[in-house]
């Protein structure tokens, strides 16, 4: 788990011994619209904001306490969740976003934790809001 202050520096500041669990959800923004027009399938498509939502549970530390100020100010932060596999296999989930919600302190087996909901937000400097990088042992796709 990494938290940085710019897209260019994403993946530079690791937050160790903090991430308990996470979930990552992509909302495409497209929704089929059905009308009473005689069709059995959808007749139109509505388009809402495309975004990624990441829910993380973090052990409560002094660094995590500082994220509350970022939540209150809606400061744009840059997050990376990295999964390492064997033989140079890796999955990076990168996100430019704001902390939409910051839960009250909770208890998990004697440890204080908080749950954050992070929602992607377009970064004009980095010209991205999220990306997924998969590194595998295959030099080219078949």
PDB file of C-alpha atoms in Angstrom, residues 1-121:
ATOM      1  CA  UNK A   1       0.000   0.000   0.000  1.00  0.00           C
ATOM      2  CA  UNK A   2       1.472   3.336  -1.123  1.00  0.00           C
ATOM      3  CA  UNK A   3       0.213   6.891  -0.622  1.00  0.00           C
ATOM      4  CA  UNK A   4       1.846   9.793  -2.474  1.00  0.00           C
ATOM      5  CA  UNK A   5       1.255  13.462  -3.277  1.00  0.00           C
ATOM      6  CA  UNK A   6       1.628  13.332  -7.091  1.00  0.00           C
ATOM      7  CA  UNK A   7       0.927  10.990  -9.983  1.00  0.00           C
ATOM      8  CA  UNK A   8       4.596  11.138 -11.016  1.00  0.00           C
ATOM      9  CA  UNK A   9       5.627   9.907  -7.561  1.00  0.00           C
ATOM     10  CA  UNK A  10       3.029   7.159  -7.249  1.00  0.00           C
ATOM     11  CA  UNK A  11       4.452   4.044  -5.651  1.00  0.00           C
ATOM     12  CA  UNK A  12       7.266   5.946  -3.937  1.00  0.00           C
ATOM     13  CA  UNK A  13       5.997   6.093  -0.353  1.00  0.00           C
ATOM     14  CA  UNK A  14       5.084   2.723   1.092  1.00  0.00           C
ATOM     15  CA  UNK A  15       2.797   2.613   4.121  1.00  0.00           C
ATOM     16  CA  UNK A  16       3.908  -0.561   5.909  1.00  0.00           C
ATOM     17  CA  UNK A  17       2.096  -2.707   8.475  1.00  0.00           C
ATOM     18  CA  UNK A  18      -1.151  -0.823   7.909  1.00  0.00           C
ATOM     19  CA  UNK A  19      -3.365  -2.344   5.178  1.00  0.00           C
ATOM     20  CA  UNK A  20      -5.706  -4.969   6.633  1.00  0.00           C
ATOM     21  CA  UNK A  21      -8.001  -5.565   3.648  1.00  0.00           C
ATOM     22  CA  UNK A  22      -9.355  -3.861   0.557  1.00  0.00           C
ATOM     23  CA  UNK A  23     -11.889  -4.038  -2.236  1.00  0.00           C
ATOM     24  CA  UNK A  24     -11.690  -2.391  -5.669  1.00  0.00           C
ATOM     25  CA  UNK A  25     -14.797  -1.606  -7.735  1.00  0.00           C
ATOM     26  CA  UNK A  26     -14.996  -0.111 -11.232  1.00  0.00           C
ATOM     27  CA  UNK A  27     -18.185   1.710 -12.148  1.00  0.00           C
ATOM     28  CA  UNK A  28     -18.260   2.022 -15.933  1.00  0.00           C
ATOM     29  CA  UNK A  29     -20.927   4.713 -15.869  1.00  0.00           C
ATOM     30  CA  UNK A  30     -23.070   3.016 -18.500  1.00  0.00           C
ATOM     31  CA  UNK A  31     -26.547   1.870 -17.529  1.00  0.00           C
ATOM     32  CA  UNK A  32     -29.135   0.286 -19.824  1.00  0.00           C
ATOM     33  CA  UNK A  33     -32.411   2.224 -19.864  1.00  0.00           C
ATOM     34  CA  UNK A  34     -35.710   0.455 -20.496  1.00  0.00           C
ATOM     35  CA  UNK A  35     -38.824   2.319 -21.571  1.00  0.00           C
ATOM     36  CA  UNK A  36     -42.425   1.297 -22.244  1.00  0.00           C
ATOM     37  CA  UNK A  37     -41.811   1.363 -26.001  1.00  0.00           C
ATOM     38  CA  UNK A  38     -42.530  -2.259 -26.899  1.00  0.00           C
ATOM     39  CA  UNK A  39     -38.922  -3.491 -26.761  1.00  0.00           C
ATOM     40  CA  UNK A  40     -37.960  -6.452 -24.605  1.00  0.00           C
ATOM     41  CA  UNK A  41     -34.416  -5.129 -24.296  1.00  0.00           C
ATOM     42  CA  UNK A  42     -33.073  -1.724 -23.329  1.00  0.00           C
ATOM     43  CA  UNK A  43     -33.779   1.182 -25.664  1.00  0.00           C
ATOM     44  CA  UNK A  44     -31.084   3.607 -24.597  1.00  0.00           C
ATOM     45  CA  UNK A  45     -27.957   3.944 -22.513  1.00  0.00           C
ATOM     46  CA  UNK A  46     -27.493   6.498 -19.740  1.00  0.00           C
ATOM     47  CA  UNK A  47     -23.996   7.655 -18.922  1.00  0.00           C
ATOM     48  CA  UNK A  48     -22.932   8.724 -15.440  1.00  0.00           C
ATOM     49  CA  UNK A  49     -19.484   9.426 -14.004  1.00  0.00           C
ATOM     50  CA  UNK A  50     -17.017   6.589 -14.587  1.00  0.00           C
ATOM     51  CA  UNK A  51     -14.974   6.012 -11.465  1.00  0.00           C
ATOM     52  CA  UNK A  52     -13.214   3.558  -9.201  1.00  0.00           C
ATOM     53  CA  UNK A  53     -14.136   3.025  -5.571  1.00  0.00           C
ATOM     54  CA  UNK A  54     -11.601   1.483  -3.224  1.00  0.00           C
ATOM     55  CA  UNK A  55     -12.595   0.482   0.286  1.00  0.00           C
ATOM     56  CA  UNK A  56      -9.625  -0.099   2.584  1.00  0.00           C
ATOM     57  CA  UNK A  57      -9.361  -1.132   6.202  1.00  0.00           C
ATOM     58  CA  UNK A  58      -6.253   0.299   7.826  1.00  0.00           C
ATOM     59  CA  UNK A  59      -4.609  -0.205  11.191  1.00  0.00           C
ATOM     60  CA  UNK A  60      -4.884   3.099  13.020  1.00  0.00           C
ATOM     61  CA  UNK A  61      -1.459   4.755  13.149  1.00  0.00           C
ATOM     62  CA  UNK A  62      -0.295   8.372  13.363  1.00  0.00           C
ATOM     63  CA  UNK A  63       0.019   8.409   9.564  1.00  0.00           C
ATOM     64  CA  UNK A  64      -3.511   7.080   9.102  1.00  0.00           C
ATOM     65  CA  UNK A  65      -4.750   9.691  11.584  1.00  0.00           C
ATOM     66  CA  UNK A  66      -3.319  12.326   9.226  1.00  0.00           C
ATOM     67  CA  UNK A  67      -5.567  11.057   6.417  1.00  0.00           C
ATOM     68  CA  UNK A  68      -8.532  12.469   8.361  1.00  0.00           C
ATOM     69  CA  UNK A  69      -7.340  15.995   7.520  1.00  0.00           C
ATOM     70  CA  UNK A  70      -7.072  14.940   3.865  1.00  0.00           C
ATOM     71  CA  UNK A  71     -10.627  13.624   4.069  1.00  0.00           C
ATOM     72  CA  UNK A  72     -11.944  16.847   5.584  1.00  0.00           C
ATOM     73  CA  UNK A  73     -10.139  19.036   3.017  1.00  0.00           C
ATOM     74  CA  UNK A  74     -10.926  16.618   0.130  1.00  0.00           C
ATOM     75  CA  UNK A  75      -7.222  16.662  -0.766  1.00  0.00           C
ATOM     76  CA  UNK A  76      -6.374  14.687  -3.873  1.00  0.00           C
ATOM     77  CA  UNK A  77      -3.976  11.850  -2.985  1.00  0.00           C
ATOM     78  CA  UNK A  78      -2.354   9.146  -5.089  1.00  0.00           C
ATOM     79  CA  UNK A  79      -2.675   5.519  -4.041  1.00  0.00           C
ATOM     80  CA  UNK A  80      -1.092   2.278  -5.211  1.00  0.00           C
ATOM     81  CA  UNK A  81      -2.013  -1.198  -4.068  1.00  0.00           C
ATOM     82  CA  UNK A  82       0.645  -3.654  -5.211  1.00  0.00           C
ATOM     83  CA  UNK A  83       0.288  -7.418  -5.392  1.00  0.00           C
ATOM     84  CA  UNK A  84       3.531  -9.345  -5.822  1.00  0.00           C
ATOM     85  CA  UNK A  85       3.649 -12.829  -7.275  1.00  0.00           C
ATOM     86  CA  UNK A  86       6.452 -15.199  -8.087  1.00  0.00           C
ATOM     87  CA  UNK A  87       8.867 -14.832 -11.019  1.00  0.00           C
ATOM     88  CA  UNK A  88       8.412 -11.107 -11.685  1.00  0.00           C
ATOM     89  CA  UNK A  89       4.613 -11.264 -11.686  1.00  0.00           C
ATOM     90  CA  UNK A  90       2.952  -8.152 -10.297  1.00  0.00           C
ATOM     91  CA  UNK A  91      -0.377  -6.327 -10.271  1.00  0.00           C
ATOM     92  CA  UNK A  92      -0.506  -2.600  -9.510  1.00  0.00           C
ATOM     93  CA  UNK A  93      -3.791  -0.783  -8.904  1.00  0.00           C
ATOM     94  CA  UNK A  94      -3.075   2.963  -9.146  1.00  0.00           C
ATOM     95  CA  UNK A  95      -5.578   5.635  -8.254  1.00  0.00           C
ATOM     96  CA  UNK A  96      -5.782   9.397  -8.056  1.00  0.00           C
ATOM     97  CA  UNK A  97      -8.590  10.195  -5.673  1.00  0.00           C
ATOM     98  CA  UNK A  98     -10.098  11.679  -2.572  1.00  0.00           C
ATOM     99  CA  UNK A  99     -11.038  10.002   0.687  1.00  0.00           C
ATOM    100  CA  UNK A 100     -14.821  10.168   0.548  1.00  0.00           C
ATOM    101  CA  UNK A 101     -15.466   8.611   3.934  1.00  0.00           C
ATOM    102  CA  UNK A 102     -13.384   7.991   7.047  1.00  0.00           C
ATOM    103  CA  UNK A 103     -15.039   5.732   9.622  1.00  0.00           C
ATOM    104  CA  UNK A 104     -14.977   5.977  13.379  1.00  0.00           C
ATOM    105  CA  UNK A 105     -12.373   3.932  15.206  1.00  0.00           C
ATOM    106  CA  UNK A 106     -13.275   0.266  15.383  1.00  0.00           C
ATOM    107  CA  UNK A 107     -11.669  -2.649  17.178  1.00  0.00           C
ATOM    108  CA  UNK A 108     -10.222  -5.740  15.475  1.00  0.00           C
ATOM    109  CA  UNK A 109      -8.740  -8.321  17.813  1.00  0.00           C
ATOM    110  CA  UNK A 110      -7.387  -5.630  20.133  1.00  0.00           C
ATOM    111  CA  UNK A 111      -6.165  -3.346  17.333  1.00  0.00           C
ATOM    112  CA  UNK A 112      -7.727  -0.006  16.393  1.00  0.00           C
ATOM    113  CA  UNK A 113      -8.735   0.192  12.726  1.00  0.00           C
ATOM    114  CA  UNK A 114     -10.489   2.650  10.432  1.00  0.00           C
ATOM    115  CA  UNK A 115     -12.240   2.090   7.120  1.00  0.00           C
ATOM    116  CA  UNK A 116     -11.724   4.529   4.255  1.00  0.00           C
ATOM    117  CA  UNK A 117     -13.638   4.855   1.025  1.00  0.00           C
ATOM    118  CA  UNK A 118     -11.492   6.340  -1.741  1.00  0.00           C
ATOM    119  CA  UNK A 119     -13.124   7.551  -4.969  1.00  0.00           C
ATOM    120  CA  UNK A 120     -11.112   8.245  -8.106  1.00  0.00           C
ATOM    121  CA  UNK A 121     -10.757  11.804  -9.305  1.00  0.00           C
TER     122      UNK A 121
END
